[in-house]
XYZ file of C-alpha atoms in Angstrom:
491
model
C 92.402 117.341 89.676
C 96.068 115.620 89.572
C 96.819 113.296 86.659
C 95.771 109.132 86.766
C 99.196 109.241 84.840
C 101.525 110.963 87.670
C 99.329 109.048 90.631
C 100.098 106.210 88.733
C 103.751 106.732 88.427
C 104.114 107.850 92.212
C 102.212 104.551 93.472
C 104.469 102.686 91.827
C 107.524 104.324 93.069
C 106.102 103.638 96.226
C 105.191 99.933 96.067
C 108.058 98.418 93.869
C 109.106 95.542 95.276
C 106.062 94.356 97.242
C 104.776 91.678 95.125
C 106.004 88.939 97.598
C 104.243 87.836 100.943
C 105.367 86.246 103.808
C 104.842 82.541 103.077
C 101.576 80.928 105.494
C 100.195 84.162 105.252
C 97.381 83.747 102.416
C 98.741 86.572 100.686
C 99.832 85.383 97.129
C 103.410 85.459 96.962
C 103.540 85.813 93.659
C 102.467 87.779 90.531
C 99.918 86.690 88.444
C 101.407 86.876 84.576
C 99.024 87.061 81.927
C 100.356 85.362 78.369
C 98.906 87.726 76.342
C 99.954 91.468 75.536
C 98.125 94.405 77.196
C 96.249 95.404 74.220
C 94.489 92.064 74.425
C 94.514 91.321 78.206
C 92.867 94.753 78.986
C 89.283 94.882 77.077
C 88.359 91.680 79.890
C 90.237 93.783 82.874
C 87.657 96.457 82.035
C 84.354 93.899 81.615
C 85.616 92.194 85.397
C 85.345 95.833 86.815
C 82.063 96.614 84.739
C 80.287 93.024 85.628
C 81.023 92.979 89.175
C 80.148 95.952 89.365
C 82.622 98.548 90.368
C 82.419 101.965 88.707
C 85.495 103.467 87.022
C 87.660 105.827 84.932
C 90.406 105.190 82.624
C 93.327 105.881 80.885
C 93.396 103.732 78.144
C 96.811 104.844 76.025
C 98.513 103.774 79.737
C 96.186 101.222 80.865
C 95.426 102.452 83.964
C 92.339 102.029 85.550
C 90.756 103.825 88.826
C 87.694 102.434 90.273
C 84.757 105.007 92.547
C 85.177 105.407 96.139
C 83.094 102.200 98.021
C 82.583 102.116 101.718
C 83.479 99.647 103.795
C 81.025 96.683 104.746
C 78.222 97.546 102.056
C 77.509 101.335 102.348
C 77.002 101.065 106.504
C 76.156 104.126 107.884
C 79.061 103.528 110.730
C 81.855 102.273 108.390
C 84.190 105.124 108.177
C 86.448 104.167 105.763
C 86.130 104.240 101.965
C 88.167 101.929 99.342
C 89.200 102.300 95.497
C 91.112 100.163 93.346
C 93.850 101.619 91.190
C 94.506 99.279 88.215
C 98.377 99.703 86.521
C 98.832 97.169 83.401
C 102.504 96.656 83.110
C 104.305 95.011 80.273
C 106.708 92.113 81.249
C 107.615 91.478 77.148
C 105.735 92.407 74.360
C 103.971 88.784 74.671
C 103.118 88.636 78.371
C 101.573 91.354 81.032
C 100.696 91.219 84.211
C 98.164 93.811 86.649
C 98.992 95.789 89.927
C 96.206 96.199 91.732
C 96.362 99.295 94.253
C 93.622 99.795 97.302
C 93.725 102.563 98.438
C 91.574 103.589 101.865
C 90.278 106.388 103.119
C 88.892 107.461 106.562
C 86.343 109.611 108.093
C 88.920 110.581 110.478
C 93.044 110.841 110.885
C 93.736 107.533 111.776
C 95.049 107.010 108.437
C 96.738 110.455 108.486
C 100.565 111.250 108.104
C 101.660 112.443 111.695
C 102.512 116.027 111.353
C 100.669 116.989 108.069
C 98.175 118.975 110.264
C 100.810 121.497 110.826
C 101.013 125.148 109.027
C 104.475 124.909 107.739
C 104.679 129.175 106.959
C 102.629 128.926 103.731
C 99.018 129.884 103.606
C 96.959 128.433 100.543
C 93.344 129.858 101.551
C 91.708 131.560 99.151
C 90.779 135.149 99.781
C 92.557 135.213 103.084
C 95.460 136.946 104.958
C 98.149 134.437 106.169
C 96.965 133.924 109.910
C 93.413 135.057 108.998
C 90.931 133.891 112.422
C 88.487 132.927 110.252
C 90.597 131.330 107.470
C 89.555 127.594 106.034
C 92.309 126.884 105.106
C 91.001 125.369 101.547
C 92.683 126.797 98.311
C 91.119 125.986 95.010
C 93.206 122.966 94.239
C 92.013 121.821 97.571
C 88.239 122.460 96.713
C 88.302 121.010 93.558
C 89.818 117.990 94.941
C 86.912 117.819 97.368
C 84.156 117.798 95.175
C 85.498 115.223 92.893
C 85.402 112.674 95.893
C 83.379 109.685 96.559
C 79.557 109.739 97.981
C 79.587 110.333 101.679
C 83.400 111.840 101.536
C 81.932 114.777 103.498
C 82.828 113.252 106.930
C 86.078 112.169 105.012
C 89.260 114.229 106.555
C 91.712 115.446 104.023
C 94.974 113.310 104.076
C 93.524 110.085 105.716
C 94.449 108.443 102.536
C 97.446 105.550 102.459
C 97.846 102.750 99.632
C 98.675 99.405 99.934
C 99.357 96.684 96.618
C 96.408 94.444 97.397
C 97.735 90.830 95.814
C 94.675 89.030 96.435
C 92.490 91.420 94.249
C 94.912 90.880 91.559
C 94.226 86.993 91.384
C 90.801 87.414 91.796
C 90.552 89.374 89.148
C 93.169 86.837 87.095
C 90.982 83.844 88.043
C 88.251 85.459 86.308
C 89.620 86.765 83.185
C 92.282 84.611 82.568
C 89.629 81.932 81.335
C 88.451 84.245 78.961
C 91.639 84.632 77.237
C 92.203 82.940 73.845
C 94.692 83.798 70.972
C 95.683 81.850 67.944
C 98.288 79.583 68.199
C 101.112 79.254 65.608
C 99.281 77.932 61.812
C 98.983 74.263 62.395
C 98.006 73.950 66.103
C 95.511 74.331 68.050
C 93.902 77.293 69.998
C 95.109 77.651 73.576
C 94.577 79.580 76.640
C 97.157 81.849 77.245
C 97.446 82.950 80.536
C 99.106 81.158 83.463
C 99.094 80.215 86.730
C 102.437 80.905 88.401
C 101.354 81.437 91.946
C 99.054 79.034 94.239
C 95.907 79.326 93.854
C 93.445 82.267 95.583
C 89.987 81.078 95.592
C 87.612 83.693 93.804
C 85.424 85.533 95.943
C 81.620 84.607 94.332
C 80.950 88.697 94.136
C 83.002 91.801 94.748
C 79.672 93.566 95.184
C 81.021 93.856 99.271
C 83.753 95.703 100.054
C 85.869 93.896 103.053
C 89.147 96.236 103.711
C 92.556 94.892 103.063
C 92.482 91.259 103.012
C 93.853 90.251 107.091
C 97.463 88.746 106.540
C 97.288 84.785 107.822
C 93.714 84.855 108.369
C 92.516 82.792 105.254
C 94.762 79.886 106.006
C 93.010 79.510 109.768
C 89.625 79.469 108.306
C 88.230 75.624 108.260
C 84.379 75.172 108.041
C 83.532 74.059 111.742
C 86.683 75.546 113.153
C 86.610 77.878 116.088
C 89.217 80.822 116.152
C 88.623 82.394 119.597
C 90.261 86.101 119.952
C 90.998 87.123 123.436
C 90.770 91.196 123.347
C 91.180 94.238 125.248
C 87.602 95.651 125.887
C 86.770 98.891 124.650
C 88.718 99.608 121.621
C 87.917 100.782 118.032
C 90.301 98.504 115.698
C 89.137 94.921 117.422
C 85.459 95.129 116.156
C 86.979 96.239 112.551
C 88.957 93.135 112.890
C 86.019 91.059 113.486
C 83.738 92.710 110.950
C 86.647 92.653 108.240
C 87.452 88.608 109.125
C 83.314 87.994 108.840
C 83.301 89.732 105.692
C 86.466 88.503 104.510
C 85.974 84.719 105.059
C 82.284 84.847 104.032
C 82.989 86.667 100.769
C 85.263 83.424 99.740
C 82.601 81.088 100.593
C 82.658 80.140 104.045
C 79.820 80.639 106.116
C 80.867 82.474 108.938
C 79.630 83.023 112.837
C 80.604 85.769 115.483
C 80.279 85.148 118.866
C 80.287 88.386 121.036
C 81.024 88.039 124.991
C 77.444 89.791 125.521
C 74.774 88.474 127.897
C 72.575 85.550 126.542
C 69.234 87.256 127.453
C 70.337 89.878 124.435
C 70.050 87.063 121.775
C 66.721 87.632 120.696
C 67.466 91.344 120.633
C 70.737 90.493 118.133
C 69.079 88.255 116.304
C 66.261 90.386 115.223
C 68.416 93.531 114.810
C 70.690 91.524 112.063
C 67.517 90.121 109.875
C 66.249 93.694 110.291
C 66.213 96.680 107.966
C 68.497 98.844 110.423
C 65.873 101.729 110.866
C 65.804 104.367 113.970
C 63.254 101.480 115.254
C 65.208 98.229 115.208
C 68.115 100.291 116.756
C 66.299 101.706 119.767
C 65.153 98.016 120.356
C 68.831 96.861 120.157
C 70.130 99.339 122.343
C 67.221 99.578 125.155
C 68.567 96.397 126.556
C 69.828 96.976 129.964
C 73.531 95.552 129.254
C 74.168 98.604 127.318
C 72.453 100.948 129.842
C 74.701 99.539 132.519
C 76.310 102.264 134.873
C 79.207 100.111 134.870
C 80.670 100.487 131.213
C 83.688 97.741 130.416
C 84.281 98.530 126.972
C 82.092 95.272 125.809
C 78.946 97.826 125.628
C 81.171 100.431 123.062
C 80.188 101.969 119.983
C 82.439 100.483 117.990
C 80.605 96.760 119.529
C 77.214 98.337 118.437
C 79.035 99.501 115.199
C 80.030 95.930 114.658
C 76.498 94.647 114.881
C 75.702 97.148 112.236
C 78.232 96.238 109.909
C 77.246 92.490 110.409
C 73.553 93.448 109.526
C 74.665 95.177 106.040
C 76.802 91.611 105.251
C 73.840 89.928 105.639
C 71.803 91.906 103.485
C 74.094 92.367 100.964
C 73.618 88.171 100.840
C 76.422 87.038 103.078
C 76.640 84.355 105.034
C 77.351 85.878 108.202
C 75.216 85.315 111.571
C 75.946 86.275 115.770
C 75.683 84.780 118.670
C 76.040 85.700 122.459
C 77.105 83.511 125.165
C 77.814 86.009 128.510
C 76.604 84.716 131.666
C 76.944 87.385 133.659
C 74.919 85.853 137.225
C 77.151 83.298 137.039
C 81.252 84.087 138.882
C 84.858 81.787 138.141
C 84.341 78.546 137.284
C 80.979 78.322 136.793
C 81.345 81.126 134.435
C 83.701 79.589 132.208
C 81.740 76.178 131.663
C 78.653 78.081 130.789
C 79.904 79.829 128.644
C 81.963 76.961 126.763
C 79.078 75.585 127.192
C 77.358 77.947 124.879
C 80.021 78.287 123.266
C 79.834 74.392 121.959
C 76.077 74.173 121.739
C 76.259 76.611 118.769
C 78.807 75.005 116.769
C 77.393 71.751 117.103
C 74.266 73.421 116.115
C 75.345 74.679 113.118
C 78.205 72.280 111.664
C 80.459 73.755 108.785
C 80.750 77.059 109.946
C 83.148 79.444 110.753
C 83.563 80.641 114.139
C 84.841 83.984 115.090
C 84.768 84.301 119.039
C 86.021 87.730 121.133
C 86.433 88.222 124.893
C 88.390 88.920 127.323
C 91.605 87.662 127.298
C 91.508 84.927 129.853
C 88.485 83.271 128.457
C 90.330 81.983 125.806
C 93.275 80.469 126.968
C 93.513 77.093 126.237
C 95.870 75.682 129.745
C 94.942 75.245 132.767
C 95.361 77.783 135.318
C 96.079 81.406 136.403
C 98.228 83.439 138.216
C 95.487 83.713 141.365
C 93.529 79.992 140.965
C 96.007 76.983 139.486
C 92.555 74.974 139.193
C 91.427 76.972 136.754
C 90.175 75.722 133.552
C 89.230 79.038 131.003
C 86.544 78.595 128.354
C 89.236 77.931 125.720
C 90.585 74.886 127.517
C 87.194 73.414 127.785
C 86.542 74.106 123.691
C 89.942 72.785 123.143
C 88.770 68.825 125.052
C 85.670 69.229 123.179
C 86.442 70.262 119.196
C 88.788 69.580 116.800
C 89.694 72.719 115.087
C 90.596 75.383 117.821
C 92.847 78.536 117.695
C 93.030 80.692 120.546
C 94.937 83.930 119.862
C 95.551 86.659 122.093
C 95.458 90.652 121.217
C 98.928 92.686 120.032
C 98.628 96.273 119.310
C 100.867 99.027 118.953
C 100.449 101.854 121.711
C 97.290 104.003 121.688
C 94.360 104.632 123.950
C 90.930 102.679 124.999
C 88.142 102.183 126.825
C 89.903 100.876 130.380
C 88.212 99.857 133.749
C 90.870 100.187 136.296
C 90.881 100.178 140.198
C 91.540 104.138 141.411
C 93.187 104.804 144.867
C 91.816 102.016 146.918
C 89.533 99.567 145.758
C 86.804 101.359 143.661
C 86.798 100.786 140.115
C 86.683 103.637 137.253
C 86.259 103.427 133.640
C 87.558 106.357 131.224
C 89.952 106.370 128.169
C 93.253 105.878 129.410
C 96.597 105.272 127.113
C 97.667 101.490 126.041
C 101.065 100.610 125.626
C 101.607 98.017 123.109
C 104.347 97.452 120.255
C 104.622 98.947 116.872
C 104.374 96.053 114.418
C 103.014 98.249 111.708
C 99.287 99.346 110.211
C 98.356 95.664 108.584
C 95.978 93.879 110.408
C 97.574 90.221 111.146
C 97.304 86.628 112.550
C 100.381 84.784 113.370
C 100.837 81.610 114.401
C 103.614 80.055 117.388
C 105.468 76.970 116.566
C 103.836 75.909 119.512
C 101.390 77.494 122.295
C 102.514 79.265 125.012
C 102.607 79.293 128.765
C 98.787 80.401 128.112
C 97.737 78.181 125.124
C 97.191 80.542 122.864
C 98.432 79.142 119.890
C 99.433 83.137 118.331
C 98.675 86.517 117.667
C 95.760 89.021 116.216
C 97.178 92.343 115.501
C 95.266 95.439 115.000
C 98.006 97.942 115.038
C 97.858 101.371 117.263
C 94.677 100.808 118.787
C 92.054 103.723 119.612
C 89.402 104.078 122.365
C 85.433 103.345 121.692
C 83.073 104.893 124.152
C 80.314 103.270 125.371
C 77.697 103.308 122.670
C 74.897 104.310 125.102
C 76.172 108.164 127.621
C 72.700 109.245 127.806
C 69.380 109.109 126.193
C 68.087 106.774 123.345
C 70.228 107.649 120.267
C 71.540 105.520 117.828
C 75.816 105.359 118.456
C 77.522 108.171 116.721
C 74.136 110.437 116.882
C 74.603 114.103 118.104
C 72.552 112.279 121.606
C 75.828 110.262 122.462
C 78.434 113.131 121.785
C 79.660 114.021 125.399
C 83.652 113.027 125.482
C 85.094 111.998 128.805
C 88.591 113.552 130.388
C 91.157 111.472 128.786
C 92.751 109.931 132.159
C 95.992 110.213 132.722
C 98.789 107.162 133.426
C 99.251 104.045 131.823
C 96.213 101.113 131.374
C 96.270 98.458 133.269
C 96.673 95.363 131.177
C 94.085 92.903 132.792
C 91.295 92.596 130.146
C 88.686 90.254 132.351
């Protein structure tokens, strides 16, 4: 295995220079400094990572610290991606230190991947093979060793899906924790003092660290007010918008605010949801999740995905891992136009006046959430959003970005029937950090900004054929890949 001490070095090569964030964001922009030397700051770094608890190695002569692989959302089965922490102590004088605190994330497939590192450049590295061998793996040694020293569950992980990004908010967790702790003798004649700090605004401390939640969302945090409603107008049928979701639930719950996701699923599956997320998650509660007829629907949209069903997985592990996270539906699907909308803002309202001093994360289509009056086919028209908007206080509506990819598309083929397949998405490339941005003001729409979930991949419906669990060897068949761009209308 490759040296802590030369990862080390090469991560912070990498990263120098990334300790600010863009101001609003609720990304510290700002280092935590510690007023006490390594030596004395680093026996509490190691009891934080011990207490919490996070398993780790060290190097102690170059205080560097790297925690055990944990998967996303508390261990779910449907996660995909794994998460460590690589701790660097750096010395600002030989009085004061400060932490870097690298996540780095893996995947159980290439999204993470460096385009191009799946090609043979001319040298073969398999063991006990000819160079262009039929039957070759492809796997030297190195690469073997490397494998078996990975994380539980890194079976399904693909080589080179690893990236690394300087995770600021960890770091003042972890300084709002220790630096209380810290105590050194003043000069003879005065008093004991703390001696760490504060030199950035404050993060507030997540209660555990016993979930793991993904990179924290830039400009989420600073939306999140207990009874607000941030409504998020997607494209159906797409892998990174249910991540979104279930990292914002986990996110926002972990820091103390109870938090509620409303999915744009019929009402008669409440019951169903409700069950399935207070449930243990066996082979049974998932066939009586997914026997509903919404997902058995010959007309897929991309609401019925996997990744949707994933979501409602990963929801059910927050809640057992003792978060504060709960769903609600509020579809209508008998009902068409305007009646549509006020039932479901209807619904909509009913729950957060239900539950007051919650959270609310709501997805649907994109018009739903718009919060002006009107569209391009019906000036009269007043969207869900609007009607929220006259009714609460705290609203954002924000509307999808995305970098260019593929999803789950219904689009009208050569006349007037209707087709769903994967079909390619054409968005902008804004990079790989999930985002919320606010407008100065709302636009021609009302939404009042941006989510953005970067290149954005296609989620098939969780349910192709028989009674399988999403992801099981039952649900494997792949559809052609249509060809030509999406259309852009997302309901």
């Amino acid at each position: 295995m490759r040296s802590m001490t030369l990862v080390s070095m090469g991560l912070m090569l990498l990263l120098a220079g990334c300790a600010a964030g863009p101001k609003g964001s609720g990304i510290p922009d700002e280092e935590a400094i510690y007023d006490a030397p390594l030596e004395e700051l680093w026996p509490s770094v190691r009891r934080f990572f011990a207490d919490n608890p996070l398993s780790f190695r060290e190097d102690t002569s170059n205080f560097v610290l790297e925690t055990e692989w944990r998967e996303e959302f508390g261990g779910s089965k449907v996660s995909g991606f794994w998460h460590r922490y690589l701790v660097l102590g750096k010395r600002e004088t030989p009085t004061r230190g400060k932490l870097w605190i690298i996540r780095v994330t893996r995947s159980a497939h290439r999204t993470l991947a460096t385009a191009g590192d799946e090609l043979d450049w001319g040298v073969n590295r398999t063991v006990g093979q000819s160079p262009g061998a039929a039957d070759a793996s492809g796997w030297s040694m190195e690469d073997q060793a490397e494998f078996q020293d990975g994380p539980i569950g890194e079976n399904a992980i693909v080589a080179g899906s690893a990236q690394g990004s300087r995770d600021l908010v960890m770091e003042w967790k972890v300084f709002h924790a220790v630096a209380p702790t810290l105590a050194r003798k003043a000069p003879e004649g005065k008093a004991e003092t703390e001696v760490a700090k504060v030199e950035a605004p404050e993060v507030k401390a997540a209660p555990v660290l016993a979930v793991e939640c993904g990179l924290p969302i830039i400009g989420l945090s600073p939306q999140v007010t207990p009874g607000g409603v941030m409504l998020l107008g997607e494209m159906h049928g797409t892998q990174e918008v249910p991540r979104f979701i279930a990292q914002g639930a986990c996110q926002t719950a972990s820091n103390g605010t109870p938090v509620t996701v409303g999915l744009e699923l019929p009402v008669e599956n409440q019951e169903r949801v409700s069950t399935f997320l207070r449930s243990a998650g066996s082979e049974d509660d998932w066939l009586k999740l997914m026997e509903a007829p919404f997902w058995r629907n010959p007309y897929q949209d991309g609401r019925s995905s996997e990744a949707m069903a994933n979501l409602l997985e990963q929801l059910r592990q927050l809640r057992a891992r003792g978060l504060d996270v709960d769903a609600f539906v509020f579809d209508h699907p008998g009902l068409k136009g305007q009646a549509h909308e006020d039932a479901m803002a209807a619904t909509v309202l009913s729950r957060v006046r239900e539950t007051p001093g919650r959270f609310f994360l709501v997805v649907s289509g994109n018009i739903h959430p718009r919060t002006r009056q009107g569209l391009p086919w019906d000036a009269s028209y007043r969207p869900m959003g609007l009607r929220l908007s006259g009714q609460l206080q705290h609203v954002v509506a924000l509307d999808m970005a995305y970098d260019s990819g593929s999803a789950w598309i219904c689009a009208v083929e050569g006349g007037t029937q209707v087709e769903c397949g994967v079909r390619p998405a054409r968005g902008k490339d804004n990079g790989d950090r999930f985002f919320v941005h606010r407008f100065d003001s709302p636009n021609e729409a009302g939404y009042h900004g941006v989510f953005y979930v970067g290149a954005v991949t296609a989620s098939l419906p969780a349910v192709r054929r028989g009674l399988g669990r999403p992801g099981s060897p039952d649900n494997s068949l792949q559809p052609p890949v249509k060809q030509g761009d999406a259309l852009t209308s997302r309901r």
